Amino acid sequence: MTPSALNTKYNRDAIAIAEQLHTIRQQVQREKIANQPALDDLFPDFNRVPVGVLKEYERMGFSPVSAQLSDLAKTAGVTFEHLATTLGTIIHGIDLKDKLSPDLLQLIRGTLLERKVIFFRDQHLSEDEQVAFAREFGELDAFPFGKLGENPFILEIIHNELNPGTENSWHTDVTWMEQPSLGSIAQCTVLPPFGGDTLFADSHAAFLGLPATLQAKIRPLSGIHDYRVFLNRGGVEMPADLVADLKERLPFGVAHPLVRTHPETEKLALYLHGGFLRHDSLFNHQTGVALPSEESTKIAALLLNQHSRPEYQCRFKWSEGAIAFWDNRAVQHYAASDYYPHERKIRRVTVSGTKPY
């Protein structure tokens, strides 16, 4: 320590206090370790986020991927670049233009299930090639409310000077459907000079990070998801006869649980969409009793904020030809709208899913 560090009374007092507090904290830590404290004692309700990540990582065997998946990748000459503790992996060494072998498809499926969102760089797939890749994972869903590509299963998401980005909120895709998407496969075809990243958040860890009392409270709750937010987008009011026709084809409200069970991993995840969920619509799906509107809105707002914590997230910086494949049953995503007035084009395909439970 230099003599000048002690040249004021404040510095002398600050250093003395720091040394005293450090001694006390060390003693407290030794006592905690000796008593083998529960996680709830180490992480009170106001700081539960690390618990969610820890519990999910523990469930993963304290390893980014399983030994079986690691061995499969090694055999295939594939390498992983993990972006966060419990989610997000760039897969290197696979050309998606090629006819994929059963082993490679198993590797991709396994990595998606374990890491929840996966990425591939420098793929530059045509529309038909992207659709063909998506078909390896199930049937596909066309999208009725956007600009379709030449292939009807392609949705083009284009933002520019006349159409600023609007997907900058946490969401999972097409929750207004009776059987929402299993997953989405997106490719960047036009990249802004900077910005335009997509963030992903682990819905399993986000649920595990809630206090146990809140987990129990929301387990039996469902809410109504409604797509009508699309109908008057851009200030264009839909004719009444068209709205009536849409209602006949696609119901205006479907109920989904706030906490869904992943049908393949059996993990529980928060499941809601701030734009489609009617915030005052929550009800107990075991009893059929609706929550008071104020309480429903409060719970919805609290849960929608859960994914915003950085500990649950990974961030993907797009490059032209990059592919992102995310599991809508396990993650939410957020498209950063920080590149206006530049253009950004994403081409998306969605794989059909099943009714959440």
mmCIF file of C-alpha atoms in Angstrom:
data_model
loop_
_atom_site.group_PDB
_atom_site.id
_atom_site.type_symbol
_atom_site.label_atom_id
_atom_site.label_comp_id
_atom_site.label_asym_id
_atom_site.label_seq_id
_atom_site.Cartn_x
_atom_site.Cartn_y
_atom_site.Cartn_z
ATOM 1 C CA MET A 1 0.000 0.000 0.000
ATOM 2 C CA THR A 2 1.359 3.409 -0.942
ATOM 3 C CA PRO A 3 1.625 6.083 1.782
ATOM 4 C CA SER A 4 -0.717 8.323 -0.225
ATOM 5 C CA ALA A 5 -3.523 5.786 0.262
ATOM 6 C CA LEU A 6 -3.702 6.776 3.932
ATOM 7 C CA ASN A 7 -3.404 10.504 3.447
ATOM 8 C CA THR A 8 -7.022 11.248 4.383
ATOM 9 C CA LYS A 9 -9.165 10.329 7.345
ATOM 10 C CA TYR A 10 -11.820 8.913 4.984
ATOM 11 C CA ASN A 11 -9.374 6.455 3.409
ATOM 12 C CA ARG A 12 -8.019 5.361 6.792
ATOM 13 C CA ASP A 13 -11.558 4.769 8.096
ATOM 14 C CA ALA A 14 -12.702 3.030 4.872
ATOM 15 C CA ILE A 15 -9.774 0.596 4.938
ATOM 16 C CA ALA A 16 -10.284 -0.181 8.632
ATOM 17 C CA ILE A 17 -14.015 -0.828 8.081
ATOM 18 C CA ALA A 18 -13.317 -3.042 5.043
ATOM 19 C CA GLU A 19 -10.861 -5.155 7.035
ATOM 20 C CA GLN A 20 -13.313 -5.542 9.922
ATOM 21 C CA LEU A 21 -16.225 -6.474 7.643
ATOM 22 C CA HIS A 22 -14.075 -8.915 5.680
ATOM 23 C CA THR A 23 -13.152 -10.733 8.898
ATOM 24 C CA ILE A 24 -16.802 -10.948 9.961
ATOM 25 C CA ARG A 25 -17.961 -12.144 6.518
ATOM 26 C CA GLN A 26 -15.286 -14.821 6.408
ATOM 27 C CA GLN A 27 -16.452 -16.133 9.774
ATOM 28 C CA VAL A 28 -20.090 -16.158 8.621
ATOM 29 C CA GLN A 29 -19.111 -18.047 5.460
ATOM 30 C CA ARG A 30 -17.202 -20.649 7.486
ATOM 31 C CA GLU A 31 -20.254 -21.167 9.685
ATOM 32 C CA LYS A 32 -22.539 -21.494 6.653
ATOM 33 C CA ILE A 33 -20.291 -24.106 5.078
ATOM 34 C CA ALA A 34 -20.109 -26.048 8.340
ATOM 35 C CA ASN A 35 -23.913 -26.062 8.602
ATOM 36 C CA GLN A 36 -24.411 -27.074 4.930
ATOM 37 C CA PRO A 37 -27.070 -24.422 4.266
ATOM 38 C CA ALA A 38 -30.009 -24.918 1.935
ATOM 39 C CA LEU A 39 -30.127 -22.938 -1.289
ATOM 40 C CA ASP A 40 -33.097 -21.007 0.058
ATOM 41 C CA ASP A 41 -30.866 -19.673 2.852
ATOM 42 C CA LEU A 42 -28.073 -18.671 0.478
ATOM 43 C CA PHE A 43 -30.404 -17.099 -2.092
ATOM 44 C CA PRO A 44 -33.384 -15.235 -0.594
ATOM 45 C CA ASP A 45 -36.440 -14.445 -2.711
ATOM 46 C CA PHE A 46 -35.032 -11.143 -3.963
ATOM 47 C CA ASN A 47 -32.043 -12.952 -5.516
ATOM 48 C CA ARG A 48 -33.470 -16.244 -6.790
ATOM 49 C CA VAL A 49 -32.138 -15.939 -10.346
ATOM 50 C CA PRO A 50 -28.851 -17.803 -9.654
ATOM 51 C CA VAL A 51 -30.881 -20.668 -8.157
ATOM 52 C CA GLY A 52 -32.792 -21.131 -11.394
ATOM 53 C CA VAL A 53 -29.588 -21.403 -13.402
ATOM 54 C CA LEU A 54 -27.950 -23.655 -10.798
ATOM 55 C CA LYS A 55 -30.907 -26.042 -10.567
ATOM 56 C CA GLU A 56 -31.203 -26.350 -14.337
ATOM 57 C CA TYR A 57 -27.442 -26.873 -14.700
ATOM 58 C CA GLU A 58 -27.547 -29.464 -11.909
ATOM 59 C CA ARG A 59 -30.325 -31.244 -13.801
ATOM 60 C CA MET A 60 -27.984 -31.225 -16.818
ATOM 61 C CA GLY A 61 -25.343 -33.053 -14.783
ATOM 62 C CA PHE A 62 -23.205 -29.908 -14.363
ATOM 63 C CA SER A 63 -22.140 -30.269 -17.985
ATOM 64 C CA PRO A 64 -23.197 -28.252 -21.058
ATOM 65 C CA VAL A 65 -24.055 -31.486 -22.898
ATOM 66 C CA SER A 66 -24.402 -35.121 -21.919
ATOM 67 C CA ALA A 67 -21.536 -37.577 -22.334
ATOM 68 C CA GLN A 68 -23.577 -39.438 -24.954
ATOM 69 C CA LEU A 69 -24.014 -36.291 -27.037
ATOM 70 C CA SER A 70 -20.361 -35.353 -26.613
ATOM 71 C CA ASP A 71 -19.294 -38.791 -27.860
ATOM 72 C CA LEU A 72 -21.662 -38.558 -30.826
ATOM 73 C CA ALA A 73 -20.209 -35.167 -31.772
ATOM 74 C CA LYS A 74 -16.649 -36.427 -31.482
ATOM 75 C CA THR A 75 -17.417 -39.395 -33.741
ATOM 76 C CA ALA A 76 -19.028 -37.091 -36.325
ATOM 77 C CA GLY A 77 -16.157 -34.588 -36.258
ATOM 78 C CA VAL A 78 -18.479 -31.892 -34.925
ATOM 79 C CA THR A 79 -17.508 -29.279 -32.330
ATOM 80 C CA PHE A 80 -19.638 -27.235 -29.938
ATOM 81 C CA GLU A 81 -19.281 -23.567 -28.994
ATOM 82 C CA HIS A 82 -21.449 -22.950 -25.938
ATOM 83 C CA LEU A 83 -22.771 -19.415 -25.411
ATOM 84 C CA ALA A 84 -24.202 -19.677 -21.887
ATOM 85 C CA THR A 85 -24.462 -22.080 -18.975
ATOM 86 C CA THR A 86 -27.782 -23.769 -19.734
ATOM 87 C CA LEU A 87 -28.635 -22.754 -23.296
ATOM 88 C CA GLY A 88 -27.253 -21.712 -26.652
ATOM 89 C CA THR A 89 -24.687 -23.643 -28.686
ATOM 90 C CA ILE A 90 -23.107 -22.992 -32.070
ATOM 91 C CA ILE A 91 -22.557 -26.287 -33.900
ATOM 92 C CA HIS A 92 -19.488 -26.345 -36.145
ATOM 93 C CA GLY A 93 -18.741 -28.951 -38.778
ATOM 94 C CA ILE A 94 -22.163 -29.613 -40.337
ATOM 95 C CA ASP A 95 -23.193 -28.443 -43.821
ATOM 96 C CA LEU A 96 -26.983 -28.254 -43.833
ATOM 97 C CA LYS A 97 -27.057 -28.314 -47.637
ATOM 98 C CA ASP A 98 -25.879 -31.930 -47.530
ATOM 99 C CA LYS A 99 -28.123 -34.943 -47.085
ATOM 100 C CA LEU A 100 -27.866 -35.422 -43.330
ATOM 101 C CA SER A 101 -27.182 -38.909 -42.017
ATOM 102 C CA PRO A 102 -29.333 -40.416 -39.237
ATOM 103 C CA ASP A 103 -26.428 -39.906 -36.817
ATOM 104 C CA LEU A 104 -26.152 -36.197 -37.659
ATOM 105 C CA LEU A 105 -29.905 -35.717 -37.347
ATOM 106 C CA GLN A 106 -29.785 -37.458 -33.972
ATOM 107 C CA LEU A 107 -26.951 -35.134 -32.964
ATOM 108 C CA ILE A 108 -28.908 -32.034 -33.995
ATOM 109 C CA ARG A 109 -32.089 -33.198 -32.248
ATOM 110 C CA GLY A 110 -30.173 -34.111 -29.120
ATOM 111 C CA THR A 111 -28.343 -30.796 -28.988
ATOM 112 C CA LEU A 112 -31.595 -28.887 -29.470
ATOM 113 C CA LEU A 113 -33.208 -30.741 -26.568
ATOM 114 C CA GLU A 114 -30.222 -30.322 -24.256
ATOM 115 C CA ARG A 115 -29.220 -26.764 -25.214
ATOM 116 C CA LYS A 116 -32.691 -25.421 -26.196
ATOM 117 C CA VAL A 117 -31.387 -23.181 -29.006
ATOM 118 C CA ILE A 118 -28.665 -24.063 -31.513
ATOM 119 C CA PHE A 119 -26.898 -22.180 -34.283
ATOM 120 C CA PHE A 120 -25.047 -22.889 -37.520
ATOM 121 C CA ARG A 121 -22.886 -20.354 -39.360
ATOM 122 C CA ASP A 122 -22.312 -19.838 -43.116
ATOM 123 C CA GLN A 123 -25.119 -22.059 -44.391
ATOM 124 C CA HIS A 124 -26.738 -19.803 -47.062
ATOM 125 C CA LEU A 125 -29.691 -22.121 -47.647
ATOM 126 C CA SER A 126 -32.253 -21.475 -50.366
ATOM 127 C CA GLU A 127 -35.903 -21.311 -49.323
ATOM 128 C CA ASP A 128 -36.471 -24.894 -50.431
ATOM 129 C CA GLU A 129 -33.304 -26.099 -48.676
ATOM 130 C CA GLN A 130 -34.350 -24.412 -45.442
ATOM 131 C CA VAL A 131 -37.807 -25.992 -45.671
ATOM 132 C CA ALA A 132 -36.291 -29.405 -46.442
ATOM 133 C CA PHE A 133 -34.052 -29.132 -43.366
ATOM 134 C CA ALA A 134 -37.027 -28.155 -41.194
ATOM 135 C CA ARG A 135 -39.054 -31.130 -42.450
ATOM 136 C CA GLU A 136 -36.488 -33.451 -40.869
ATOM 137 C CA PHE A 137 -37.993 -32.478 -37.507
ATOM 138 C CA GLY A 138 -41.716 -32.721 -38.241
ATOM 139 C CA GLU A 139 -44.602 -31.254 -40.172
ATOM 140 C CA LEU A 140 -44.518 -27.513 -40.872
ATOM 141 C CA ASP A 141 -46.959 -24.677 -40.159
ATOM 142 C CA ALA A 142 -47.632 -21.873 -42.646
ATOM 143 C CA PHE A 143 -48.027 -18.402 -41.118
ATOM 144 C CA PRO A 144 -51.247 -16.502 -41.971
ATOM 145 C CA PHE A 145 -50.295 -12.993 -40.836
ATOM 146 C CA GLY A 146 -47.021 -12.143 -42.582
ATOM 147 C CA LYS A 147 -45.199 -11.911 -45.887
ATOM 148 C CA LEU A 148 -44.709 -15.389 -47.300
ATOM 149 C CA GLY A 149 -41.745 -16.330 -49.438
ATOM 150 C CA GLU A 150 -41.911 -18.208 -52.719
ATOM 151 C CA ASN A 151 -42.203 -21.363 -50.632
ATOM 152 C CA PRO A 152 -45.469 -21.070 -48.637
ATOM 153 C CA PHE A 153 -43.826 -22.363 -45.449
ATOM 154 C CA ILE A 154 -41.328 -19.482 -45.455
ATOM 155 C CA LEU A 155 -42.155 -16.358 -43.453
ATOM 156 C CA GLU A 156 -40.073 -13.303 -44.359
ATOM 157 C CA ILE A 157 -39.509 -10.912 -41.457
ATOM 158 C CA ILE A 158 -38.282 -7.678 -43.028
ATOM 159 C CA HIS A 159 -37.537 -4.468 -41.157
ATOM 160 C CA ASN A 160 -36.199 -1.253 -42.655
ATOM 161 C CA GLU A 161 -36.683 2.514 -42.761
ATOM 162 C CA LEU A 162 -40.420 2.182 -43.419
ATOM 163 C CA ASN A 163 -41.004 -0.787 -41.123
ATOM 164 C CA PRO A 164 -39.054 -0.638 -37.827
ATOM 165 C CA GLY A 165 -38.451 -3.831 -35.853
ATOM 166 C CA THR A 166 -41.317 -4.798 -33.553
ATOM 167 C CA GLU A 167 -40.255 -8.175 -32.135
ATOM 168 C CA ASN A 168 -38.324 -6.528 -29.283
ATOM 169 C CA SER A 169 -40.193 -8.161 -26.437
ATOM 170 C CA TRP A 170 -39.786 -11.570 -24.829
ATOM 171 C CA HIS A 171 -42.008 -14.156 -26.478
ATOM 172 C CA THR A 172 -42.345 -17.683 -27.767
ATOM 173 C CA ASP A 173 -43.828 -18.174 -31.219
ATOM 174 C CA VAL A 174 -47.496 -18.582 -32.218
ATOM 175 C CA THR A 175 -49.010 -19.221 -28.788
ATOM 176 C CA TRP A 176 -52.369 -18.208 -30.309
ATOM 177 C CA MET A 177 -52.479 -21.619 -32.025
ATOM 178 C CA GLU A 178 -54.267 -24.574 -30.448
ATOM 179 C CA GLN A 179 -51.087 -26.578 -31.086
ATOM 180 C CA PRO A 180 -48.228 -24.041 -31.056
ATOM 181 C CA SER A 181 -44.899 -24.586 -32.758
ATOM 182 C CA LEU A 182 -42.360 -27.161 -31.586
ATOM 183 C CA GLY A 183 -39.554 -24.976 -32.859
ATOM 184 C CA SER A 184 -38.560 -22.239 -35.272
ATOM 185 C CA ILE A 185 -35.710 -22.281 -37.791
ATOM 186 C CA ALA A 186 -34.560 -18.836 -38.912
ATOM 187 C CA GLN A 187 -31.890 -17.681 -41.344
ATOM 188 C CA CYS A 188 -30.481 -14.175 -41.691
ATOM 189 C CA THR A 189 -30.419 -13.128 -45.359
ATOM 190 C CA VAL A 190 -29.798 -9.378 -45.015
ATOM 191 C CA LEU A 191 -27.751 -8.048 -42.122
ATOM 192 C CA PRO A 192 -27.662 -4.455 -40.828
ATOM 193 C CA PRO A 193 -24.167 -2.967 -40.432
ATOM 194 C CA PHE A 194 -24.517 -3.258 -36.666
ATOM 195 C CA GLY A 195 -27.095 -4.457 -34.148
ATOM 196 C CA GLY A 196 -29.989 -6.783 -34.855
ATOM 197 C CA ASP A 197 -28.908 -9.535 -32.441
ATOM 198 C CA THR A 198 -31.441 -12.031 -31.078
ATOM 199 C CA LEU A 199 -31.481 -12.912 -27.391
ATOM 200 C CA PHE A 200 -32.800 -16.185 -25.981
ATOM 201 C CA ALA A 201 -33.855 -16.977 -22.407
ATOM 202 C CA ASP A 202 -34.154 -20.375 -20.722
ATOM 203 C CA SER A 203 -37.799 -20.909 -19.708
ATOM 204 C CA HIS A 204 -36.895 -23.947 -17.576
ATOM 205 C CA ALA A 205 -34.361 -22.000 -15.511
ATOM 206 C CA ALA A 206 -36.744 -19.032 -15.342
ATOM 207 C CA PHE A 207 -39.383 -21.261 -13.735
ATOM 208 C CA LEU A 208 -36.889 -22.843 -11.336
ATOM 209 C CA GLY A 209 -35.754 -19.361 -10.311
ATOM 210 C CA LEU A 210 -39.173 -18.466 -8.923
ATOM 211 C CA PRO A 211 -39.820 -18.852 -5.178
ATOM 212 C CA ALA A 212 -41.387 -22.228 -4.363
ATOM 213 C CA THR A 213 -44.603 -20.582 -3.151
ATOM 214 C CA LEU A 214 -45.032 -18.766 -6.476
ATOM 215 C CA GLN A 215 -44.241 -21.929 -8.446
ATOM 216 C CA ALA A 216 -47.021 -23.720 -6.580
ATOM 217 C CA LYS A 217 -49.427 -20.812 -7.090
ATOM 218 C CA ILE A 218 -49.041 -20.669 -10.879
ATOM 219 C CA ARG A 219 -48.868 -24.416 -11.607
ATOM 220 C CA PRO A 220 -52.679 -24.787 -11.929
ATOM 221 C CA LEU A 221 -53.154 -21.513 -13.852
ATOM 222 C CA SER A 222 -53.897 -21.053 -17.548
ATOM 223 C CA GLY A 223 -54.497 -17.984 -19.701
ATOM 224 C CA ILE A 224 -56.184 -17.107 -22.994
ATOM 225 C CA HIS A 225 -53.966 -16.382 -26.018
ATOM 226 C CA ASP A 226 -55.464 -14.345 -28.874
ATOM 227 C CA TYR A 227 -54.003 -13.382 -32.271
ATOM 228 C CA ARG A 228 -56.200 -10.316 -32.883
ATOM 229 C CA VAL A 229 -53.230 -8.046 -32.191
ATOM 230 C CA PHE A 230 -52.203 -8.871 -35.777
ATOM 231 C CA LEU A 231 -55.424 -7.725 -37.397
ATOM 232 C CA ASN A 232 -55.013 -3.957 -37.177
ATOM 233 C CA ARG A 233 -51.229 -3.874 -37.351
ATOM 234 C CA GLY A 234 -49.839 -0.926 -39.311
ATOM 235 C CA GLY A 235 -53.014 1.105 -38.808
ATOM 236 C CA VAL A 236 -54.959 -0.978 -41.351
ATOM 237 C CA GLU A 237 -58.427 -1.841 -40.059
ATOM 238 C CA MET A 238 -59.682 -5.196 -41.280
ATOM 239 C CA PRO A 239 -63.162 -5.321 -42.897
ATOM 240 C CA ALA A 240 -65.790 -6.870 -40.639
ATOM 241 C CA ASP A 241 -66.561 -9.692 -43.073
ATOM 242 C CA LEU A 242 -62.875 -10.675 -43.194
ATOM 243 C CA VAL A 243 -62.662 -10.642 -39.397
ATOM 244 C CA ALA A 244 -65.735 -12.885 -39.228
ATOM 245 C CA ASP A 245 -64.164 -15.275 -41.742
ATOM 246 C CA LEU A 246 -60.927 -15.374 -39.740
ATOM 247 C CA LYS A 247 -62.834 -16.139 -36.545
ATOM 248 C CA GLU A 248 -64.529 -19.052 -38.300
ATOM 249 C CA ARG A 249 -61.192 -20.464 -39.491
ATOM 250 C CA LEU A 250 -59.025 -19.619 -36.470
ATOM 251 C CA PRO A 251 -60.683 -19.196 -33.039
ATOM 252 C CA PHE A 252 -60.051 -15.882 -31.299
ATOM 253 C CA GLY A 253 -58.847 -17.377 -28.046
ATOM 254 C CA VAL A 254 -57.144 -20.574 -26.918
ATOM 255 C CA ALA A 255 -56.190 -21.546 -23.378
ATOM 256 C CA HIS A 256 -52.668 -22.639 -22.478
ATOM 257 C CA PRO A 257 -51.082 -23.305 -19.062
ATOM 258 C CA LEU A 258 -48.665 -20.746 -17.617
ATOM 259 C CA VAL A 259 -46.354 -23.655 -16.807
ATOM 260 C CA ARG A 260 -46.058 -26.273 -19.529
ATOM 261 C CA THR A 261 -44.434 -29.686 -19.467
ATOM 262 C CA HIS A 262 -41.902 -30.323 -22.213
ATOM 263 C CA PRO A 263 -43.256 -33.422 -23.989
ATOM 264 C CA GLU A 264 -39.784 -34.871 -24.608
ATOM 265 C CA THR A 265 -37.718 -33.887 -21.565
ATOM 266 C CA GLU A 266 -40.651 -33.623 -19.096
ATOM 267 C CA LYS A 267 -39.152 -30.424 -17.677
ATOM 268 C CA LEU A 268 -41.452 -27.615 -16.557
ATOM 269 C CA ALA A 269 -41.178 -24.215 -18.233
ATOM 270 C CA LEU A 270 -42.841 -20.820 -18.046
ATOM 271 C CA TYR A 271 -45.074 -20.491 -21.095
ATOM 272 C CA LEU A 272 -46.609 -17.150 -22.017
ATOM 273 C CA HIS A 273 -46.480 -14.407 -24.645
ATOM 274 C CA GLY A 274 -46.915 -10.786 -23.608
ATOM 275 C CA GLY A 275 -48.599 -9.813 -26.876
ATOM 276 C CA PHE A 276 -51.007 -12.714 -27.273
ATOM 277 C CA LEU A 277 -51.830 -13.507 -23.638
ATOM 278 C CA ARG A 278 -54.827 -11.582 -22.332
ATOM 279 C CA HIS A 279 -53.255 -10.425 -19.099
ATOM 280 C CA ASP A 280 -56.577 -10.387 -17.235
ATOM 281 C CA SER A 281 -57.620 -13.864 -18.412
ATOM 282 C CA LEU A 282 -55.850 -16.159 -15.939
ATOM 283 C CA PHE A 283 -57.927 -18.932 -14.418
ATOM 284 C CA ASN A 284 -57.438 -22.135 -12.456
ATOM 285 C CA HIS A 285 -57.723 -24.923 -15.024
ATOM 286 C CA GLN A 286 -58.397 -27.481 -12.286
ATOM 287 C CA THR A 287 -61.431 -25.679 -10.878
ATOM 288 C CA GLY A 288 -62.392 -23.400 -13.773
ATOM 289 C CA VAL A 289 -62.417 -20.389 -11.435
ATOM 290 C CA ALA A 290 -61.101 -17.123 -12.907
ATOM 291 C CA LEU A 291 -58.659 -14.967 -10.964
ATOM 292 C CA PRO A 292 -59.675 -11.397 -10.151
ATOM 293 C CA SER A 293 -58.611 -9.165 -13.039
ATOM 294 C CA GLU A 294 -56.124 -7.154 -10.971
ATOM 295 C CA GLU A 295 -54.441 -10.266 -9.560
ATOM 296 C CA SER A 296 -54.309 -11.887 -13.006
ATOM 297 C CA THR A 297 -52.666 -8.835 -14.550
ATOM 298 C CA LYS A 298 -50.146 -8.601 -11.703
ATOM 299 C CA ILE A 299 -49.101 -12.267 -12.046
ATOM 300 C CA ALA A 300 -48.801 -11.989 -15.830
ATOM 301 C CA ALA A 301 -46.588 -8.904 -15.542
ATOM 302 C CA LEU A 302 -44.362 -10.559 -12.946
ATOM 303 C CA LEU A 303 -43.869 -13.708 -15.024
ATOM 304 C CA LEU A 304 -43.286 -11.792 -18.261
ATOM 305 C CA ASN A 305 -40.441 -9.956 -16.543
ATOM 306 C CA GLN A 306 -38.772 -13.191 -15.437
ATOM 307 C CA HIS A 307 -37.078 -13.843 -18.796
ATOM 308 C CA SER A 308 -35.493 -10.385 -18.805
ATOM 309 C CA ARG A 309 -32.788 -11.382 -16.293
ATOM 310 C CA PRO A 310 -29.405 -11.729 -18.064
ATOM 311 C CA GLU A 311 -28.477 -14.867 -16.099
ATOM 312 C CA TYR A 312 -31.122 -16.817 -18.027
ATOM 313 C CA GLN A 313 -29.994 -15.547 -21.416
ATOM 314 C CA CYS A 314 -27.643 -16.024 -24.318
ATOM 315 C CA ARG A 315 -27.183 -13.574 -27.185
ATOM 316 C CA PHE A 316 -26.578 -14.482 -30.821
ATOM 317 C CA LYS A 317 -24.869 -12.095 -33.216
ATOM 318 C CA TRP A 318 -26.164 -12.819 -36.686
ATOM 319 C CA SER A 319 -24.063 -13.174 -39.803
ATOM 320 C CA GLU A 320 -25.436 -13.630 -43.299
ATOM 321 C CA GLY A 321 -26.289 -17.279 -43.880
ATOM 322 C CA ALA A 322 -26.430 -18.070 -40.159
ATOM 323 C CA ILE A 323 -29.172 -20.405 -38.939
ATOM 324 C CA ALA A 324 -30.855 -20.367 -35.527
ATOM 325 C CA PHE A 325 -33.047 -23.284 -34.431
ATOM 326 C CA TRP A 326 -34.868 -22.774 -31.153
ATOM 327 C CA ASP A 327 -37.228 -24.929 -29.121
ATOM 328 C CA ASN A 328 -40.375 -22.865 -28.516
ATOM 329 C CA ARG A 329 -41.282 -25.234 -25.666
ATOM 330 C CA ALA A 330 -38.100 -24.362 -23.760
ATOM 331 C CA VAL A 331 -37.007 -20.796 -24.567
ATOM 332 C CA GLN A 332 -38.280 -17.328 -25.240
ATOM 333 C CA HIS A 333 -36.550 -14.926 -27.607
ATOM 334 C CA TYR A 334 -36.167 -11.186 -28.153
ATOM 335 C CA ALA A 335 -35.101 -9.538 -31.425
ATOM 336 C CA ALA A 336 -33.144 -6.395 -30.578
ATOM 337 C CA SER A 337 -34.488 -3.434 -32.568
ATOM 338 C CA ASP A 338 -31.338 -1.316 -32.483
ATOM 339 C CA TYR A 339 -30.462 -0.988 -36.190
ATOM 340 C CA TYR A 340 -33.029 1.485 -37.582
ATOM 341 C CA PRO A 341 -33.074 2.777 -40.345
ATOM 342 C CA HIS A 342 -31.005 -0.113 -41.735
ATOM 343 C CA GLU A 343 -32.520 -3.256 -43.205
ATOM 344 C CA ARG A 344 -32.633 -6.674 -41.599
ATOM 345 C CA LYS A 345 -34.219 -9.748 -43.207
ATOM 346 C CA ILE A 346 -34.917 -13.000 -41.437
ATOM 347 C CA ARG A 347 -36.439 -16.025 -43.156
ATOM 348 C CA ARG A 348 -38.312 -18.302 -40.744
ATOM 349 C CA VAL A 349 -39.898 -21.754 -40.867
ATOM 350 C CA THR A 350 -41.900 -23.219 -37.979
ATOM 351 C CA VAL A 351 -42.143 -26.898 -37.092
ATOM 352 C CA SER A 352 -45.559 -28.116 -35.937
ATOM 353 C CA GLY A 353 -46.032 -28.802 -32.250
ATOM 354 C CA THR A 354 -48.593 -30.323 -29.914
ATOM 355 C CA LYS A 355 -51.127 -28.981 -27.433
ATOM 356 C CA PRO A 356 -49.309 -27.682 -24.305
ATOM 357 C CA TYR A 357 -50.093 -29.392 -21.018
#
